[in-house]
Amino acid sequence: MGELKIFDVQNVDIGRRSIVVSPPEPPAEYLMADPKNSIYIGRTAVFNVPFHWTFQRLTNPHIAITGITGSGKSYLIKTFLLRAALVWNANAVIIDWAGEYKAWVKQVNGVVIALGKGSYMNLLDLGGMKPSDRIKQVGRSLEILTVIGQYPEQRLLIEEAI
């Protein structure tokens, strides 16, 4: 058996060793993903591990972004949406009460729809796409938002209905 040695150690010494990280960072395998099928978010603060977001690993692909004024929430949202468009050819609907995203949406060739009395939006509008491409796009959106990907027969029925 080994010998147990006791050392006189100060709290400052333990803190410098980064033995305990609060809050703990997830293991690298949870943070890293195939860059061709994920969105690079940044690096972790403690271990400098790249963090990639991908909806395939999540039970529920919802995201909440919080922070104080000026902490980069809007920048993260805009960057995330651009990267999602590049990686997955994703579209987004931004509900923008304050009009903060209006200029940016126009800059990236998006469409700003001002909803109000007498206005409407048809989510199944082709928007210049071929019907088969739009059906696939709606199907991919449903896979992200629901568990329909686990039920191929249901997805096929939905695609036929659209």
mmCIF file with all atom_site columns, C-alpha atoms in Angstrom:
data_model
loop_
_atom_site.group_PDB
_atom_site.id
_atom_site.type_symbol
_atom_site.label_atom_id
_atom_site.label_alt_id
_atom_site.label_comp_id
_atom_site.label_asym_id
_atom_site.label_entity_id
_atom_site.label_seq_id
_atom_site.pdbx_PDB_ins_code
_atom_site.Cartn_x
_atom_site.Cartn_y
_atom_site.Cartn_z
_atom_site.occupancy
_atom_site.B_iso_or_equiv
_atom_site.pdbx_formal_charge
_atom_site.auth_seq_id
_atom_site.auth_comp_id
_atom_site.auth_asym_id
_atom_site.auth_atom_id
_atom_site.pdbx_PDB_model_num
ATOM 1   C CA . MET A 1 1   ? 0.000   0.000  0.000   1.00 0.00 ? 1   MET A CA 1
ATOM 2   C CA . GLY A 1 2   ? 0.993   3.583  -0.565  1.00 0.00 ? 2   GLY A CA 1
ATOM 3   C CA . GLU A 1 3   ? 1.883   6.129  2.021   1.00 0.00 ? 3   GLU A CA 1
ATOM 4   C CA . LEU A 1 4   ? -0.467  9.027  2.735   1.00 0.00 ? 4   LEU A CA 1
ATOM 5   C CA . LYS A 1 5   ? 1.360   12.348 2.953   1.00 0.00 ? 5   LYS A CA 1
ATOM 6   C CA . ILE A 1 6   ? -0.215  15.428 4.446   1.00 0.00 ? 6   ILE A CA 1
ATOM 7   C CA . PHE A 1 7   ? 0.931   18.842 3.246   1.00 0.00 ? 7   PHE A CA 1
ATOM 8   C CA . ASP A 1 8   ? 0.268   22.288 4.633   1.00 0.00 ? 8   ASP A CA 1
ATOM 9   C CA . VAL A 1 9   ? -1.457  23.978 1.676   1.00 0.00 ? 9   VAL A CA 1
ATOM 10  C CA . GLN A 1 10  ? -3.118  27.372 1.466   1.00 0.00 ? 10  GLN A CA 1
ATOM 11  C CA . ASN A 1 11  ? -6.464  27.919 -0.326  1.00 0.00 ? 11  ASN A CA 1
ATOM 12  C CA . VAL A 1 12  ? -4.680  30.187 -2.802  1.00 0.00 ? 12  VAL A CA 1
ATOM 13  C CA . ASP A 1 13  ? -2.402  27.305 -3.824  1.00 0.00 ? 13  ASP A CA 1
ATOM 14  C CA . ILE A 1 14  ? -5.374  25.019 -4.470  1.00 0.00 ? 14  ILE A CA 1
ATOM 15  C CA . GLY A 1 15  ? -7.129  27.728 -6.479  1.00 0.00 ? 15  GLY A CA 1
ATOM 16  C CA . ARG A 1 16  ? -4.083  28.138 -8.743  1.00 0.00 ? 16  ARG A CA 1
ATOM 17  C CA . ARG A 1 17  ? -4.153  24.434 -9.602  1.00 0.00 ? 17  ARG A CA 1
ATOM 18  C CA . SER A 1 18  ? -7.677  24.671 -11.135 1.00 0.00 ? 18  SER A CA 1
ATOM 19  C CA . ILE A 1 19  ? -8.608  21.380 -9.488  1.00 0.00 ? 19  ILE A CA 1
ATOM 20  C CA . VAL A 1 20  ? -12.178 22.484 -8.936  1.00 0.00 ? 20  VAL A CA 1
ATOM 21  C CA . VAL A 1 21  ? -13.882 24.546 -11.595 1.00 0.00 ? 21  VAL A CA 1
ATOM 22  C CA . SER A 1 22  ? -17.113 26.282 -10.718 1.00 0.00 ? 22  SER A CA 1
ATOM 23  C CA . PRO A 1 23  ? -19.292 25.801 -12.615 1.00 0.00 ? 23  PRO A CA 1
ATOM 24  C CA . PRO A 1 24  ? -17.669 22.676 -14.051 1.00 0.00 ? 24  PRO A CA 1
ATOM 25  C CA . GLU A 1 25  ? -17.159 22.531 -17.804 1.00 0.00 ? 25  GLU A CA 1
ATOM 26  C CA . PRO A 1 26  ? -18.708 19.640 -19.712 1.00 0.00 ? 26  PRO A CA 1
ATOM 27  C CA . PRO A 1 27  ? -16.352 17.014 -21.142 1.00 0.00 ? 27  PRO A CA 1
ATOM 28  C CA . ALA A 1 28  ? -14.794 17.927 -24.494 1.00 0.00 ? 28  ALA A CA 1
ATOM 29  C CA . GLU A 1 29  ? -16.781 15.228 -26.335 1.00 0.00 ? 29  GLU A CA 1
ATOM 30  C CA . TYR A 1 30  ? -19.980 17.133 -25.485 1.00 0.00 ? 30  TYR A CA 1
ATOM 31  C CA . LEU A 1 31  ? -18.561 20.422 -26.684 1.00 0.00 ? 31  LEU A CA 1
ATOM 32  C CA . MET A 1 32  ? -16.882 19.416 -29.925 1.00 0.00 ? 32  MET A CA 1
ATOM 33  C CA . ALA A 1 33  ? -18.680 18.264 -33.055 1.00 0.00 ? 33  ALA A CA 1
ATOM 34  C CA . ASP A 1 34  ? -18.166 17.891 -36.783 1.00 0.00 ? 34  ASP A CA 1
ATOM 35  C CA . PRO A 1 35  ? -17.670 21.478 -38.030 1.00 0.00 ? 35  PRO A CA 1
ATOM 36  C CA . LYS A 1 36  ? -19.574 20.619 -41.224 1.00 0.00 ? 36  LYS A CA 1
ATOM 37  C CA . ASN A 1 37  ? -22.685 19.769 -39.214 1.00 0.00 ? 37  ASN A CA 1
ATOM 38  C CA . SER A 1 38  ? -22.503 22.150 -36.258 1.00 0.00 ? 38  SER A CA 1
ATOM 39  C CA . ILE A 1 39  ? -22.137 25.811 -35.395 1.00 0.00 ? 39  ILE A CA 1
ATOM 40  C CA . TYR A 1 40  ? -18.947 27.069 -33.776 1.00 0.00 ? 40  TYR A CA 1
ATOM 41  C CA . ILE A 1 41  ? -19.882 29.221 -30.780 1.00 0.00 ? 41  ILE A CA 1
ATOM 42  C CA . GLY A 1 42  ? -16.496 29.915 -29.203 1.00 0.00 ? 42  GLY A CA 1
ATOM 43  C CA . ARG A 1 43  ? -14.117 28.460 -26.635 1.00 0.00 ? 43  ARG A CA 1
ATOM 44  C CA . THR A 1 44  ? -14.700 27.579 -23.004 1.00 0.00 ? 44  THR A CA 1
ATOM 45  C CA . ALA A 1 45  ? -13.338 29.973 -20.399 1.00 0.00 ? 45  ALA A CA 1
ATOM 46  C CA . VAL A 1 46  ? -11.319 27.529 -18.310 1.00 0.00 ? 46  VAL A CA 1
ATOM 47  C CA . PHE A 1 47  ? -9.898  24.840 -20.596 1.00 0.00 ? 47  PHE A CA 1
ATOM 48  C CA . ASN A 1 48  ? -10.132 26.757 -23.896 1.00 0.00 ? 48  ASN A CA 1
ATOM 49  C CA . VAL A 1 49  ? -12.001 23.860 -25.564 1.00 0.00 ? 49  VAL A CA 1
ATOM 50  C CA . PRO A 1 50  ? -13.864 24.702 -28.803 1.00 0.00 ? 50  PRO A CA 1
ATOM 51  C CA . PHE A 1 51  ? -17.645 24.628 -28.340 1.00 0.00 ? 51  PHE A CA 1
ATOM 52  C CA . HIS A 1 52  ? -19.844 23.595 -31.280 1.00 0.00 ? 52  HIS A CA 1
ATOM 53  C CA . TRP A 1 53  ? -23.660 23.610 -31.137 1.00 0.00 ? 53  TRP A CA 1
ATOM 54  C CA . THR A 1 54  ? -25.610 20.959 -33.024 1.00 0.00 ? 54  THR A CA 1
ATOM 55  C CA . PHE A 1 55  ? -29.275 20.136 -32.625 1.00 0.00 ? 55  PHE A CA 1
ATOM 56  C CA . GLN A 1 56  ? -28.777 16.395 -33.276 1.00 0.00 ? 56  GLN A CA 1
ATOM 57  C CA . ARG A 1 57  ? -27.314 15.885 -29.794 1.00 0.00 ? 57  ARG A CA 1
ATOM 58  C CA . LEU A 1 58  ? -30.103 17.668 -27.982 1.00 0.00 ? 58  LEU A CA 1
ATOM 59  C CA . THR A 1 59  ? -33.312 16.337 -26.524 1.00 0.00 ? 59  THR A CA 1
ATOM 60  C CA . ASN A 1 60  ? -34.838 19.717 -27.199 1.00 0.00 ? 60  ASN A CA 1
ATOM 61  C CA . PRO A 1 61  ? -33.147 22.181 -29.589 1.00 0.00 ? 61  PRO A CA 1
ATOM 62  C CA . HIS A 1 62  ? -34.406 25.360 -27.932 1.00 0.00 ? 62  HIS A CA 1
ATOM 63  C CA . ILE A 1 63  ? -31.933 28.057 -26.962 1.00 0.00 ? 63  ILE A CA 1
ATOM 64  C CA . ALA A 1 64  ? -32.162 30.804 -24.366 1.00 0.00 ? 64  ALA A CA 1
ATOM 65  C CA . ILE A 1 65  ? -29.653 33.637 -24.567 1.00 0.00 ? 65  ILE A CA 1
ATOM 66  C CA . THR A 1 66  ? -29.437 35.886 -21.539 1.00 0.00 ? 66  THR A CA 1
ATOM 67  C CA . GLY A 1 67  ? -27.046 38.546 -20.354 1.00 0.00 ? 67  GLY A CA 1
ATOM 68  C CA . ILE A 1 68  ? -26.707 42.113 -19.239 1.00 0.00 ? 68  ILE A CA 1
ATOM 69  C CA . THR A 1 69  ? -26.953 45.018 -21.667 1.00 0.00 ? 69  THR A CA 1
ATOM 70  C CA . GLY A 1 70  ? -23.923 45.121 -23.930 1.00 0.00 ? 70  GLY A CA 1
ATOM 71  C CA . SER A 1 71  ? -22.799 41.548 -23.251 1.00 0.00 ? 71  SER A CA 1
ATOM 72  C CA . GLY A 1 72  ? -23.172 40.425 -26.879 1.00 0.00 ? 72  GLY A CA 1
ATOM 73  C CA . LYS A 1 73  ? -26.590 38.737 -27.001 1.00 0.00 ? 73  LYS A CA 1
ATOM 74  C CA . SER A 1 74  ? -27.627 40.319 -30.304 1.00 0.00 ? 74  SER A CA 1
ATOM 75  C CA . TYR A 1 75  ? -24.201 39.693 -31.818 1.00 0.00 ? 75  TYR A CA 1
ATOM 76  C CA . LEU A 1 76  ? -24.418 36.009 -30.826 1.00 0.00 ? 76  LEU A CA 1
ATOM 77  C CA . ILE A 1 77  ? -27.916 35.689 -32.300 1.00 0.00 ? 77  ILE A CA 1
ATOM 78  C CA . LYS A 1 78  ? -26.907 37.278 -35.614 1.00 0.00 ? 78  LYS A CA 1
ATOM 79  C CA . THR A 1 79  ? -23.717 35.208 -35.843 1.00 0.00 ? 79  THR A CA 1
ATOM 80  C CA . PHE A 1 80  ? -25.580 32.028 -34.914 1.00 0.00 ? 80  PHE A CA 1
ATOM 81  C CA . LEU A 1 81  ? -28.252 32.617 -37.571 1.00 0.00 ? 81  LEU A CA 1
ATOM 82  C CA . LEU A 1 82  ? -25.651 33.332 -40.263 1.00 0.00 ? 82  LEU A CA 1
ATOM 83  C CA . ARG A 1 83  ? -23.709 30.186 -39.391 1.00 0.00 ? 83  ARG A CA 1
ATOM 84  C CA . ALA A 1 84  ? -26.915 28.097 -39.302 1.00 0.00 ? 84  ALA A CA 1
ATOM 85  C CA . ALA A 1 85  ? -27.755 29.381 -42.781 1.00 0.00 ? 85  ALA A CA 1
ATOM 86  C CA . LEU A 1 86  ? -24.295 28.376 -44.030 1.00 0.00 ? 86  LEU A CA 1
ATOM 87  C CA . VAL A 1 87  ? -24.163 24.961 -42.332 1.00 0.00 ? 87  VAL A CA 1
ATOM 88  C CA . TRP A 1 88  ? -27.762 23.770 -42.699 1.00 0.00 ? 88  TRP A CA 1
ATOM 89  C CA . ASN A 1 89  ? -29.263 26.243 -45.182 1.00 0.00 ? 89  ASN A CA 1
ATOM 90  C CA . ALA A 1 90  ? -31.555 27.215 -42.305 1.00 0.00 ? 90  ALA A CA 1
ATOM 91  C CA . ASN A 1 91  ? -34.058 30.030 -42.286 1.00 0.00 ? 91  ASN A CA 1
ATOM 92  C CA . ALA A 1 92  ? -35.250 31.943 -39.259 1.00 0.00 ? 92  ALA A CA 1
ATOM 93  C CA . VAL A 1 93  ? -38.238 33.917 -38.147 1.00 0.00 ? 93  VAL A CA 1
ATOM 94  C CA . ILE A 1 94  ? -37.254 36.799 -35.895 1.00 0.00 ? 94  ILE A CA 1
ATOM 95  C CA . ILE A 1 95  ? -40.009 38.399 -33.873 1.00 0.00 ? 95  ILE A CA 1
ATOM 96  C CA . ASP A 1 96  ? -38.549 41.831 -33.305 1.00 0.00 ? 96  ASP A CA 1
ATOM 97  C CA . TRP A 1 97  ? -40.703 44.110 -31.179 1.00 0.00 ? 97  TRP A CA 1
ATOM 98  C CA . ALA A 1 98  ? -38.162 46.945 -31.053 1.00 0.00 ? 98  ALA A CA 1
ATOM 99  C CA . GLY A 1 99  ? -37.004 46.871 -34.693 1.00 0.00 ? 99  GLY A CA 1
ATOM 100 C CA . GLU A 1 100 ? -33.420 46.100 -33.668 1.00 0.00 ? 100 GLU A CA 1
ATOM 101 C CA . TYR A 1 101 ? -32.912 43.459 -36.374 1.00 0.00 ? 101 TYR A CA 1
ATOM 102 C CA . LYS A 1 102 ? -34.609 45.235 -39.291 1.00 0.00 ? 102 LYS A CA 1
ATOM 103 C CA . ALA A 1 103 ? -31.461 46.735 -40.869 1.00 0.00 ? 103 ALA A CA 1
ATOM 104 C CA . TRP A 1 104 ? -29.471 43.523 -40.339 1.00 0.00 ? 104 TRP A CA 1
ATOM 105 C CA . VAL A 1 105 ? -32.171 41.351 -41.929 1.00 0.00 ? 105 VAL A CA 1
ATOM 106 C CA . LYS A 1 106 ? -32.161 43.601 -45.007 1.00 0.00 ? 106 LYS A CA 1
ATOM 107 C CA . GLN A 1 107 ? -28.347 43.545 -45.100 1.00 0.00 ? 107 GLN A CA 1
ATOM 108 C CA . VAL A 1 108 ? -28.297 39.726 -45.291 1.00 0.00 ? 108 VAL A CA 1
ATOM 109 C CA . ASN A 1 109 ? -31.007 39.766 -47.992 1.00 0.00 ? 109 ASN A CA 1
ATOM 110 C CA . GLY A 1 110 ? -33.749 38.682 -45.626 1.00 0.00 ? 110 GLY A CA 1
ATOM 111 C CA . VAL A 1 111 ? -37.349 39.780 -45.774 1.00 0.00 ? 111 VAL A CA 1
ATOM 112 C CA . VAL A 1 112 ? -38.841 42.103 -43.189 1.00 0.00 ? 112 VAL A CA 1
ATOM 113 C CA . ILE A 1 113 ? -42.561 41.598 -42.729 1.00 0.00 ? 113 ILE A CA 1
ATOM 114 C CA . ALA A 1 114 ? -44.339 44.226 -40.684 1.00 0.00 ? 114 ALA A CA 1
ATOM 115 C CA . LEU A 1 115 ? -47.324 42.429 -39.247 1.00 0.00 ? 115 LEU A CA 1
ATOM 116 C CA . GLY A 1 116 ? -50.281 44.504 -38.269 1.00 0.00 ? 116 GLY A CA 1
ATOM 117 C CA . LYS A 1 117 ? -53.923 44.956 -39.061 1.00 0.00 ? 117 LYS A CA 1
ATOM 118 C CA . GLY A 1 118 ? -54.587 43.550 -42.531 1.00 0.00 ? 118 GLY A CA 1
ATOM 119 C CA . SER A 1 119 ? -51.151 41.877 -42.792 1.00 0.00 ? 119 SER A CA 1
ATOM 120 C CA . TYR A 1 120 ? -50.526 38.151 -42.903 1.00 0.00 ? 120 TYR A CA 1
ATOM 121 C CA . MET A 1 121 ? -47.747 35.650 -43.541 1.00 0.00 ? 121 MET A CA 1
ATOM 122 C CA . ASN A 1 122 ? -48.029 32.285 -45.304 1.00 0.00 ? 122 ASN A CA 1
ATOM 123 C CA . LEU A 1 123 ? -45.348 29.952 -43.917 1.00 0.00 ? 123 LEU A CA 1
ATOM 124 C CA . LEU A 1 124 ? -45.880 27.562 -46.830 1.00 0.00 ? 124 LEU A CA 1
ATOM 125 C CA . ASP A 1 125 ? -45.266 30.237 -49.480 1.00 0.00 ? 125 ASP A CA 1
ATOM 126 C CA . LEU A 1 126 ? -42.648 28.934 -51.914 1.00 0.00 ? 126 LEU A CA 1
ATOM 127 C CA . GLY A 1 127 ? -40.678 32.182 -51.921 1.00 0.00 ? 127 GLY A CA 1
ATOM 128 C CA . GLY A 1 128 ? -39.153 31.367 -55.318 1.00 0.00 ? 128 GLY A CA 1
ATOM 129 C CA . MET A 1 129 ? -38.218 27.796 -54.369 1.00 0.00 ? 129 MET A CA 1
ATOM 130 C CA . LYS A 1 130 ? -39.209 24.640 -56.200 1.00 0.00 ? 130 LYS A CA 1
ATOM 131 C CA . PRO A 1 131 ? -42.095 22.905 -54.393 1.00 0.00 ? 131 PRO A CA 1
ATOM 132 C CA . SER A 1 132 ? -39.977 19.798 -53.693 1.00 0.00 ? 132 SER A CA 1
ATOM 133 C CA . ASP A 1 133 ? -37.204 21.927 -52.128 1.00 0.00 ? 133 ASP A CA 1
ATOM 134 C CA . ARG A 1 134 ? -39.698 23.830 -49.971 1.00 0.00 ? 134 ARG A CA 1
ATOM 135 C CA . ILE A 1 135 ? -41.267 20.552 -48.778 1.00 0.00 ? 135 ILE A CA 1
ATOM 136 C CA . LYS A 1 136 ? -37.805 19.262 -47.778 1.00 0.00 ? 136 LYS A CA 1
ATOM 137 C CA . GLN A 1 137 ? -37.065 22.548 -46.016 1.00 0.00 ? 137 GLN A CA 1
ATOM 138 C CA . VAL A 1 138 ? -40.299 22.411 -44.017 1.00 0.00 ? 138 VAL A CA 1
ATOM 139 C CA . GLY A 1 139 ? -39.529 18.761 -43.176 1.00 0.00 ? 139 GLY A CA 1
ATOM 140 C CA . ARG A 1 140 ? -36.048 19.686 -41.901 1.00 0.00 ? 140 ARG A CA 1
ATOM 141 C CA . SER A 1 141 ? -37.569 22.476 -39.815 1.00 0.00 ? 141 SER A CA 1
ATOM 142 C CA . LEU A 1 142 ? -40.026 20.028 -38.288 1.00 0.00 ? 142 LEU A CA 1
ATOM 143 C CA . GLU A 1 143 ? -37.164 17.639 -37.474 1.00 0.00 ? 143 GLU A CA 1
ATOM 144 C CA . ILE A 1 144 ? -35.431 20.431 -35.585 1.00 0.00 ? 144 ILE A CA 1
ATOM 145 C CA . LEU A 1 145 ? -38.547 21.519 -33.720 1.00 0.00 ? 145 LEU A CA 1
ATOM 146 C CA . THR A 1 146 ? -40.100 18.111 -33.032 1.00 0.00 ? 146 THR A CA 1
ATOM 147 C CA . VAL A 1 147 ? -39.286 14.404 -32.762 1.00 0.00 ? 147 VAL A CA 1
ATOM 148 C CA . ILE A 1 148 ? -40.758 13.688 -36.214 1.00 0.00 ? 148 ILE A CA 1
ATOM 149 C CA . GLY A 1 149 ? -37.331 12.417 -37.359 1.00 0.00 ? 149 GLY A CA 1
ATOM 150 C CA . GLN A 1 150 ? -37.886 9.356  -35.160 1.00 0.00 ? 150 GLN A CA 1
ATOM 151 C CA . TYR A 1 151 ? -41.053 8.504  -37.089 1.00 0.00 ? 151 TYR A CA 1
ATOM 152 C CA . PRO A 1 152 ? -40.253 8.246  -40.830 1.00 0.00 ? 152 PRO A CA 1
ATOM 153 C CA . GLU A 1 153 ? -43.807 7.218  -41.737 1.00 0.00 ? 153 GLU A CA 1
ATOM 154 C CA . GLN A 1 154 ? -45.259 10.298 -40.037 1.00 0.00 ? 154 GLN A CA 1
ATOM 155 C CA . ARG A 1 155 ? -42.740 12.569 -41.749 1.00 0.00 ? 155 ARG A CA 1
ATOM 156 C CA . LEU A 1 156 ? -43.611 11.056 -45.124 1.00 0.00 ? 156 LEU A CA 1
ATOM 157 C CA . LEU A 1 157 ? -47.316 11.649 -44.481 1.00 0.00 ? 157 LEU A CA 1
ATOM 158 C CA . ILE A 1 158 ? -46.640 15.268 -43.520 1.00 0.00 ? 158 ILE A CA 1
ATOM 159 C CA . GLU A 1 159 ? -44.526 15.825 -46.648 1.00 0.00 ? 159 GLU A CA 1
ATOM 160 C CA . GLU A 1 160 ? -47.278 14.344 -48.805 1.00 0.00 ? 160 GLU A CA 1
ATOM 161 C CA . ALA A 1 161 ? -49.864 16.570 -47.114 1.00 0.00 ? 161 ALA A CA 1
ATOM 162 C CA . ILE A 1 162 ? -47.783 19.693 -47.745 1.00 0.00 ? 162 ILE A CA 1
#
